[in-house]
Coordinates of C-alpha atoms and ligand atoms in Angstrom, one line a residue:
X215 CA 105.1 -57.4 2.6
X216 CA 103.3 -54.3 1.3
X217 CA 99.5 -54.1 2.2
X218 CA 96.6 -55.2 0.2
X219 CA 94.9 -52.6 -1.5
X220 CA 91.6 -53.3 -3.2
X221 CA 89.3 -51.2 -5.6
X222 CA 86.0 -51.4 -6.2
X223 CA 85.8 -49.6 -9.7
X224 CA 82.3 -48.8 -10.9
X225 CA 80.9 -46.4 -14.0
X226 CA 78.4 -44.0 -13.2
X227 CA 77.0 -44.2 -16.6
X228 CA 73.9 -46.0 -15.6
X229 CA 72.7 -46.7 -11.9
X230 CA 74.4 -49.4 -10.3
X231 CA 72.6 -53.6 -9.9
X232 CA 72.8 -56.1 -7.6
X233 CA 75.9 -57.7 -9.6
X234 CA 78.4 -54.4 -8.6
X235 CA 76.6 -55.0 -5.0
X236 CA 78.3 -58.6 -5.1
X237 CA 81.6 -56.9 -6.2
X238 CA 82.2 -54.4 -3.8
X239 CA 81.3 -56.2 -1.2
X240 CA 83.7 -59.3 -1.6
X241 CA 86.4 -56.5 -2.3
X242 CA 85.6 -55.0 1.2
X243 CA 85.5 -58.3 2.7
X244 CA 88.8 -59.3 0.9
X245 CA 90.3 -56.0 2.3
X246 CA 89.3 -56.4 6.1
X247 CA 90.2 -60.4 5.8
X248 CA 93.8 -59.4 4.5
X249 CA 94.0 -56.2 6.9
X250 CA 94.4 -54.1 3.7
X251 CA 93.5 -51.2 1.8
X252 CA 90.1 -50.7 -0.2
X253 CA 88.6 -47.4 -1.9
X254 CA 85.8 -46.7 -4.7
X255 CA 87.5 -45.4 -8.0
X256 CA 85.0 -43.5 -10.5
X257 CA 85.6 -44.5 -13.9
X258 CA 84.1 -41.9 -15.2
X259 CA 85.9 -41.2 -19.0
X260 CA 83.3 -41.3 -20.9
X261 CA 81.9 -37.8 -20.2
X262 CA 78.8 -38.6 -22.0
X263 CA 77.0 -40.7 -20.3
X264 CA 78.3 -40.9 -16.7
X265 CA 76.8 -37.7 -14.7
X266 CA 77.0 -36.2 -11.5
X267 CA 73.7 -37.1 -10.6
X268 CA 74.1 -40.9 -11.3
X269 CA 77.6 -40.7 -9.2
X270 CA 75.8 -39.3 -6.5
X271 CA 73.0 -41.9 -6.5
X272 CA 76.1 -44.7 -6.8
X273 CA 77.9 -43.2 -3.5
X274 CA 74.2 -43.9 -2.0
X275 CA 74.0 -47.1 -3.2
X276 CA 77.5 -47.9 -1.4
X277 CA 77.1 -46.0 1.9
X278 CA 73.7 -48.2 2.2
X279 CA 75.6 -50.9 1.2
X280 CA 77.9 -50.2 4.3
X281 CA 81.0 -49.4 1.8
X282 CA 83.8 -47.6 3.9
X283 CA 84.1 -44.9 2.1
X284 CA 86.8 -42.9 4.1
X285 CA 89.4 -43.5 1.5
X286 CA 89.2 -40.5 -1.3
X287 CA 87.6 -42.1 -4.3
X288 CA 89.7 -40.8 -6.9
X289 CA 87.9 -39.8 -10.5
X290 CA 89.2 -40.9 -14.0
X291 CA 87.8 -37.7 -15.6
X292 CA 90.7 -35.7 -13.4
X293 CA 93.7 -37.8 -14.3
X294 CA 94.0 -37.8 -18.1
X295 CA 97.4 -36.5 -18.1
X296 CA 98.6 -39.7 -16.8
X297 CA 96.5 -41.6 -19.4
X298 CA 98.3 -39.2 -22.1
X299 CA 101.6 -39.6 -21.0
X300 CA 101.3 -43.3 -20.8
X301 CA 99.7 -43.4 -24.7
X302 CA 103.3 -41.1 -25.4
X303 CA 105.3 -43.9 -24.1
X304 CA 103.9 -46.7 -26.3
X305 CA 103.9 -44.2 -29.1
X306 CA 107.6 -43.7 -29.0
X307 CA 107.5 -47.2 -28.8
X308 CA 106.2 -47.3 -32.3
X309 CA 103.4 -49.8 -31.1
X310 CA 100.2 -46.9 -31.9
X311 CA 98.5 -46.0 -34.9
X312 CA 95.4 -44.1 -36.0
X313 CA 92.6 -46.4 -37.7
X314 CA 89.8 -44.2 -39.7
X315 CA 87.3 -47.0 -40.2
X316 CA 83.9 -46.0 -38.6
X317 CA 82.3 -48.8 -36.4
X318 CA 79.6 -49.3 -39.5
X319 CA 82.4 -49.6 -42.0
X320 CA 84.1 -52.4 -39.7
X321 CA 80.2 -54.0 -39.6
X322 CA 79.7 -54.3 -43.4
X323 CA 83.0 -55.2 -44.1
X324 CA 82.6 -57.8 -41.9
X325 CA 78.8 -58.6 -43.1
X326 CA 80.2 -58.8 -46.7
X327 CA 83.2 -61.1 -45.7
X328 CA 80.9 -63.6 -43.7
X329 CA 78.2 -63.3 -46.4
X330 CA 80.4 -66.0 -48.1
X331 CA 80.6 -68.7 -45.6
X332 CA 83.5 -67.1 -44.3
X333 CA 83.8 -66.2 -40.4
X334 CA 85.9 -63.0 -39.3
X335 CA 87.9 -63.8 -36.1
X336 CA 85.9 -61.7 -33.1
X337 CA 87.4 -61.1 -29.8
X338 CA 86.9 -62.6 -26.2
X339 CA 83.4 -60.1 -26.2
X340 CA 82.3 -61.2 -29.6
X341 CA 82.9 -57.6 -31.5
X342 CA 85.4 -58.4 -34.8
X343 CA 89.1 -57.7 -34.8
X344 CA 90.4 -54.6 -36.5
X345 CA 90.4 -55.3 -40.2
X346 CA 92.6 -52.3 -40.9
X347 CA 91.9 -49.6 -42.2
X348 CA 93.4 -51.0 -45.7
X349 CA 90.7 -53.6 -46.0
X350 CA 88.3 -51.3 -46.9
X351 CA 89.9 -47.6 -48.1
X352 CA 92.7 -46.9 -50.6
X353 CA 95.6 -45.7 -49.2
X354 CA 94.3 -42.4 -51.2
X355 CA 91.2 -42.4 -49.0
X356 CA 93.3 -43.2 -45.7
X357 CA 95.3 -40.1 -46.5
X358 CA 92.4 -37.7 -47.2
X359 CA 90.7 -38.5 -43.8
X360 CA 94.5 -38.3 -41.9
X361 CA 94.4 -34.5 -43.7
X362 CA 91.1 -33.5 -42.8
X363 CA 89.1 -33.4 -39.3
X364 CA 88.1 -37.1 -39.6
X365 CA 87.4 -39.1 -36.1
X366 CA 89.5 -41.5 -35.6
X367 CA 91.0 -44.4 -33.1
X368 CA 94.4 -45.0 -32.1
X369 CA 95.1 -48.6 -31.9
X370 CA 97.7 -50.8 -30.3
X371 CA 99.6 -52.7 -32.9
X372 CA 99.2 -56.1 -30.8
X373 CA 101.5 -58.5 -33.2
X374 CA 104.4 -55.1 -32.7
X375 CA 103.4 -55.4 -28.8
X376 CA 103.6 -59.2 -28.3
X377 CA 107.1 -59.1 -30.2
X378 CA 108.1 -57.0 -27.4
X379 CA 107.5 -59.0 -24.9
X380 CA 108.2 -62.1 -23.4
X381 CA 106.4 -65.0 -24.9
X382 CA 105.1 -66.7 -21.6
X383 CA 103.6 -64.0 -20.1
X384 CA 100.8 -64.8 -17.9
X385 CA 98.7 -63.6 -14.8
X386 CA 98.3 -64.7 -11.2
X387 CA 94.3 -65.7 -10.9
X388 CA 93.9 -66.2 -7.0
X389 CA 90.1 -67.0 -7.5
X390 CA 87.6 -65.1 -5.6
X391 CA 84.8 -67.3 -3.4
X392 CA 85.7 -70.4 -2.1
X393 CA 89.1 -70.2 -2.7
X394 CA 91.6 -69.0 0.5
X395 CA 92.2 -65.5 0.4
X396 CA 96.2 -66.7 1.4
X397 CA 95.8 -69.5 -1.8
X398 CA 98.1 -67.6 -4.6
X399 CA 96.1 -69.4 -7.0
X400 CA 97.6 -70.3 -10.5
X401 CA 99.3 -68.6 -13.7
X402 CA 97.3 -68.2 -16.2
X403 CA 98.6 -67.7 -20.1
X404 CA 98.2 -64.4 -21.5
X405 CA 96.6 -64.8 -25.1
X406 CA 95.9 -61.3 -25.9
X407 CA 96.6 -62.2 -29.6
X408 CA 92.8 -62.8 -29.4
X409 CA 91.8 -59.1 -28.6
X410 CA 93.9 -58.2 -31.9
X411 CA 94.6 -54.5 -32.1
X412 CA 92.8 -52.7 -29.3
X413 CA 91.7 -49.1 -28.9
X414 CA 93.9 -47.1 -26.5
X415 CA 91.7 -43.6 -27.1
X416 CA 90.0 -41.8 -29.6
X417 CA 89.6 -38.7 -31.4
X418 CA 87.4 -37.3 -28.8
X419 CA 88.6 -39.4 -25.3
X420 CA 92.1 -39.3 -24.6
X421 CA 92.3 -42.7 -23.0
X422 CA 90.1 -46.1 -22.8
X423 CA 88.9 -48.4 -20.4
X424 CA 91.9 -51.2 -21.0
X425 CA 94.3 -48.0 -20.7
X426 CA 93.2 -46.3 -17.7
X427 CA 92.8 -49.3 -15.7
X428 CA 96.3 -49.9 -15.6
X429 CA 97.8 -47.0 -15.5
X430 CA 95.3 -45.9 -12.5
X431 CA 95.7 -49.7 -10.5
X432 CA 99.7 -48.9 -10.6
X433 CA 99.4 -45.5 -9.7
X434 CA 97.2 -45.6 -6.7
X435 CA 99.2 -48.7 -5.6
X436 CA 96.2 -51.4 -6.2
X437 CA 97.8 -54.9 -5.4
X438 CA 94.6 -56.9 -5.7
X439 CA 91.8 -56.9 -8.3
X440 CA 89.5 -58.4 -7.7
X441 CA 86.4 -58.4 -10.4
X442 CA 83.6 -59.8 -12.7
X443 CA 84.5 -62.8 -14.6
X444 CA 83.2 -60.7 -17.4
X445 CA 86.3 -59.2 -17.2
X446 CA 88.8 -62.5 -17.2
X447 CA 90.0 -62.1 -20.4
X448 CA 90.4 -58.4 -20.2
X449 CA 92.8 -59.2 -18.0
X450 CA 95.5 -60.5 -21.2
X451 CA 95.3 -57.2 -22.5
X452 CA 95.9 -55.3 -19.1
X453 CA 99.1 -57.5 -19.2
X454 CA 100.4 -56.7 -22.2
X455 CA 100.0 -52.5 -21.3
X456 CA 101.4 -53.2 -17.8
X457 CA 104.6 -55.3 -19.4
X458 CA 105.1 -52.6 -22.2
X459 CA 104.8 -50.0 -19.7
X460 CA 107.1 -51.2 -17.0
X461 CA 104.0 -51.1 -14.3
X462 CA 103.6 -54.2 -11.7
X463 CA 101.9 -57.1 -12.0
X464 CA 98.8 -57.1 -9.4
X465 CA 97.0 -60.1 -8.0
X466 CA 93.9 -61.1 -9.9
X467 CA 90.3 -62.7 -8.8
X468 CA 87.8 -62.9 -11.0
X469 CA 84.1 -63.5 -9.0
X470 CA 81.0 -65.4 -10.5
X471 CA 78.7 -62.8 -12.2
X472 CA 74.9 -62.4 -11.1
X473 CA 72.7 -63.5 -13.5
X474 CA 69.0 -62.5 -14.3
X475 CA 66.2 -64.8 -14.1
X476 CA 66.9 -65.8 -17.5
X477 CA 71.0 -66.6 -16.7
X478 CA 71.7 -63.5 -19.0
X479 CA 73.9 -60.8 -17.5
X480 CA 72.7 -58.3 -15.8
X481 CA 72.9 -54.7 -17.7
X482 CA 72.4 -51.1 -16.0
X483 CA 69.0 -50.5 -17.5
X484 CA 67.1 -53.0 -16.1
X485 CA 65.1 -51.8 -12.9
X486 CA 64.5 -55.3 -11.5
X487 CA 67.8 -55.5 -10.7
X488 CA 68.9 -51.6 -10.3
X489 CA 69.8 -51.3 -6.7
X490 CA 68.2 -48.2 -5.9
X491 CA 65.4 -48.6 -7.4
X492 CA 64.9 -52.3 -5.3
X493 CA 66.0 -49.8 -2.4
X494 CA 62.9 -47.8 -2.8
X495 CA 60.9 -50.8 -3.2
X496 CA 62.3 -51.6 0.5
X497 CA 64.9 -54.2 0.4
X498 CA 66.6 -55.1 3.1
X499 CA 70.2 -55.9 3.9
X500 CA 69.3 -59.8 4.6
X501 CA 66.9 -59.8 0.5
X502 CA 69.9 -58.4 -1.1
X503 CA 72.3 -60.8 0.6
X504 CA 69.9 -64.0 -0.5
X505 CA 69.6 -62.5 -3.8
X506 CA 73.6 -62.3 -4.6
X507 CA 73.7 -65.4 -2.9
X508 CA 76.3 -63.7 -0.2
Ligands
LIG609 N1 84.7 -49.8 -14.6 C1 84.6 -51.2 -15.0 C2 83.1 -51.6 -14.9 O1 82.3 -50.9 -14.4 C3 85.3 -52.1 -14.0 C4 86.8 -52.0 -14.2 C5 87.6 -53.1 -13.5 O2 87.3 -53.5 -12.4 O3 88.7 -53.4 -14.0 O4 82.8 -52.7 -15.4

């Protein structure tokens, strides 16, 4: 049997809470339970907002945290040839195209269309599917901006993708706490139908998150993922790329999230819950454990 290996995946595009705390420390437990594998992989694409400073301050965060970090912790911003050459592949596949509809065209189309009564279909994290780009430009219109220096998405053409493929895909969900580590867990149904036609990279960025997560998991050998349940149904859609890529199928567990004192999720910018500014406010090993509920 080939060895575990876990990630722990974080963004350094805002400092890091108690709820990646939670995360990388059941993946390290996992690991050293299953006598496997774990490293840190910076997803770092978006060149914007993630900076060297907030990367350094999250490898601070995890060496207090007690994170082995002896593996190399490869970054995303240094592989985007593989990102590329996997967006080639499911171009020749025909399964790509280039959408021109801004994020505030998609918004009042979709105001308009639900000003009658009428609800658009929205995906597993609420934002509307891809109208196409037809439903608001003329063909005309679609032309002019292909011509000029328009920005611009490329897409994965989800119906031409799930024709592809087999019809009863699905994913292994081993569960995270209080579950076995050795229970395999169940199959889960892929319904990535509900994601519609996703964004594989843009103008600007070579690659997005739902493509470099795959293509980086296979390549660095991950067999387990184990994650936020905010990213369970993610998961259909890291299928479908991993199927029409010819990449293996990993292990999945998806862990409870941490909530806030109001049961909302918690978000990067919030410094109640930022962990190294509760750090400087002197907590302890033992307060953070209570607070995670570890
Ligand atoms: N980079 C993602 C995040 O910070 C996690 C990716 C994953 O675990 O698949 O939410």
């Amino acid at each position: 049997m080939t060895k575990p290996c876990f990630r722990f995946a974080p963004s350094p595009n805002g400092h890091l809470h108690i709820g990646h705390a939670l995360s990388a420390l059941l993946n390290v437990r996992a690991a050293v339970a299953l006598s496997g594998r774990f490293f840190v992989r910076v997803e770092d694409i978006d060149q914007t907002r993630c900076t060297p400073q907030l990367e350094q301050d999250m490898f601070e965060d995890l060496a207090w945290l007690g994170v082995p970090l002896d593996e190399p912790s490869p970054r995303q911003s240094e592989a985007f040839p593989f990102y590329r050459a996997a967006l080639e592949k499911l171009q020749d596949l025909g399964l790509v195209y280039s959408a021109f509809l801004t994020r505030s065209e998609i918004k009042t189309f979709v105001t308009e269309y639900e000003a009658d009564g009428n609800t658009w279909p929205r995906d597993p994290d609420g934002a509307p599917l891809y109208p196409g780009d037809l439903a608001v430009l003329s063909e005309e219109d679609v032309q002019i901006r292909a011509d000029s220096d328009a920005s611009f998405a490329l897409r994965l053409d989800m119906k031409k993708a799930l024709a592809r493929i087999s019809s009863d895909l699905c994913w292994q969900e081993a569960g995270a706490e209080g579950k076995s580590l050795f229970d395999p867990g169940n199959r889960v149904p892929v319904e990535a139908d509900r994601w519609g036609d996703v964004i594989l990279a843009r103008k600007d960025t070579p690659t997005s998150y739902h493509l470099s997560v795959v293509v980086d998991d296979a390549r660095q050998g991950v067999t387990d993922i184990l994650r936020g349940q905010d990213l369970y149904h993610a998961t259909s859609v890291h299928r479908v790329l991993q199927e029409l890529l010819g990449l293996p199928e990993p292990r999945y567990r998806h862990h409870r999230l941490v909530l806030d004192a109001d049961g909302r999720k918690l978000s990067k910018s919030n410094q109640d819950t930022s962990l190294s500014a509760l750090r400087a406010d002197g907590l302890s090993h033992a307060d953070l454990r209570r607070r995670i509920g570890l």
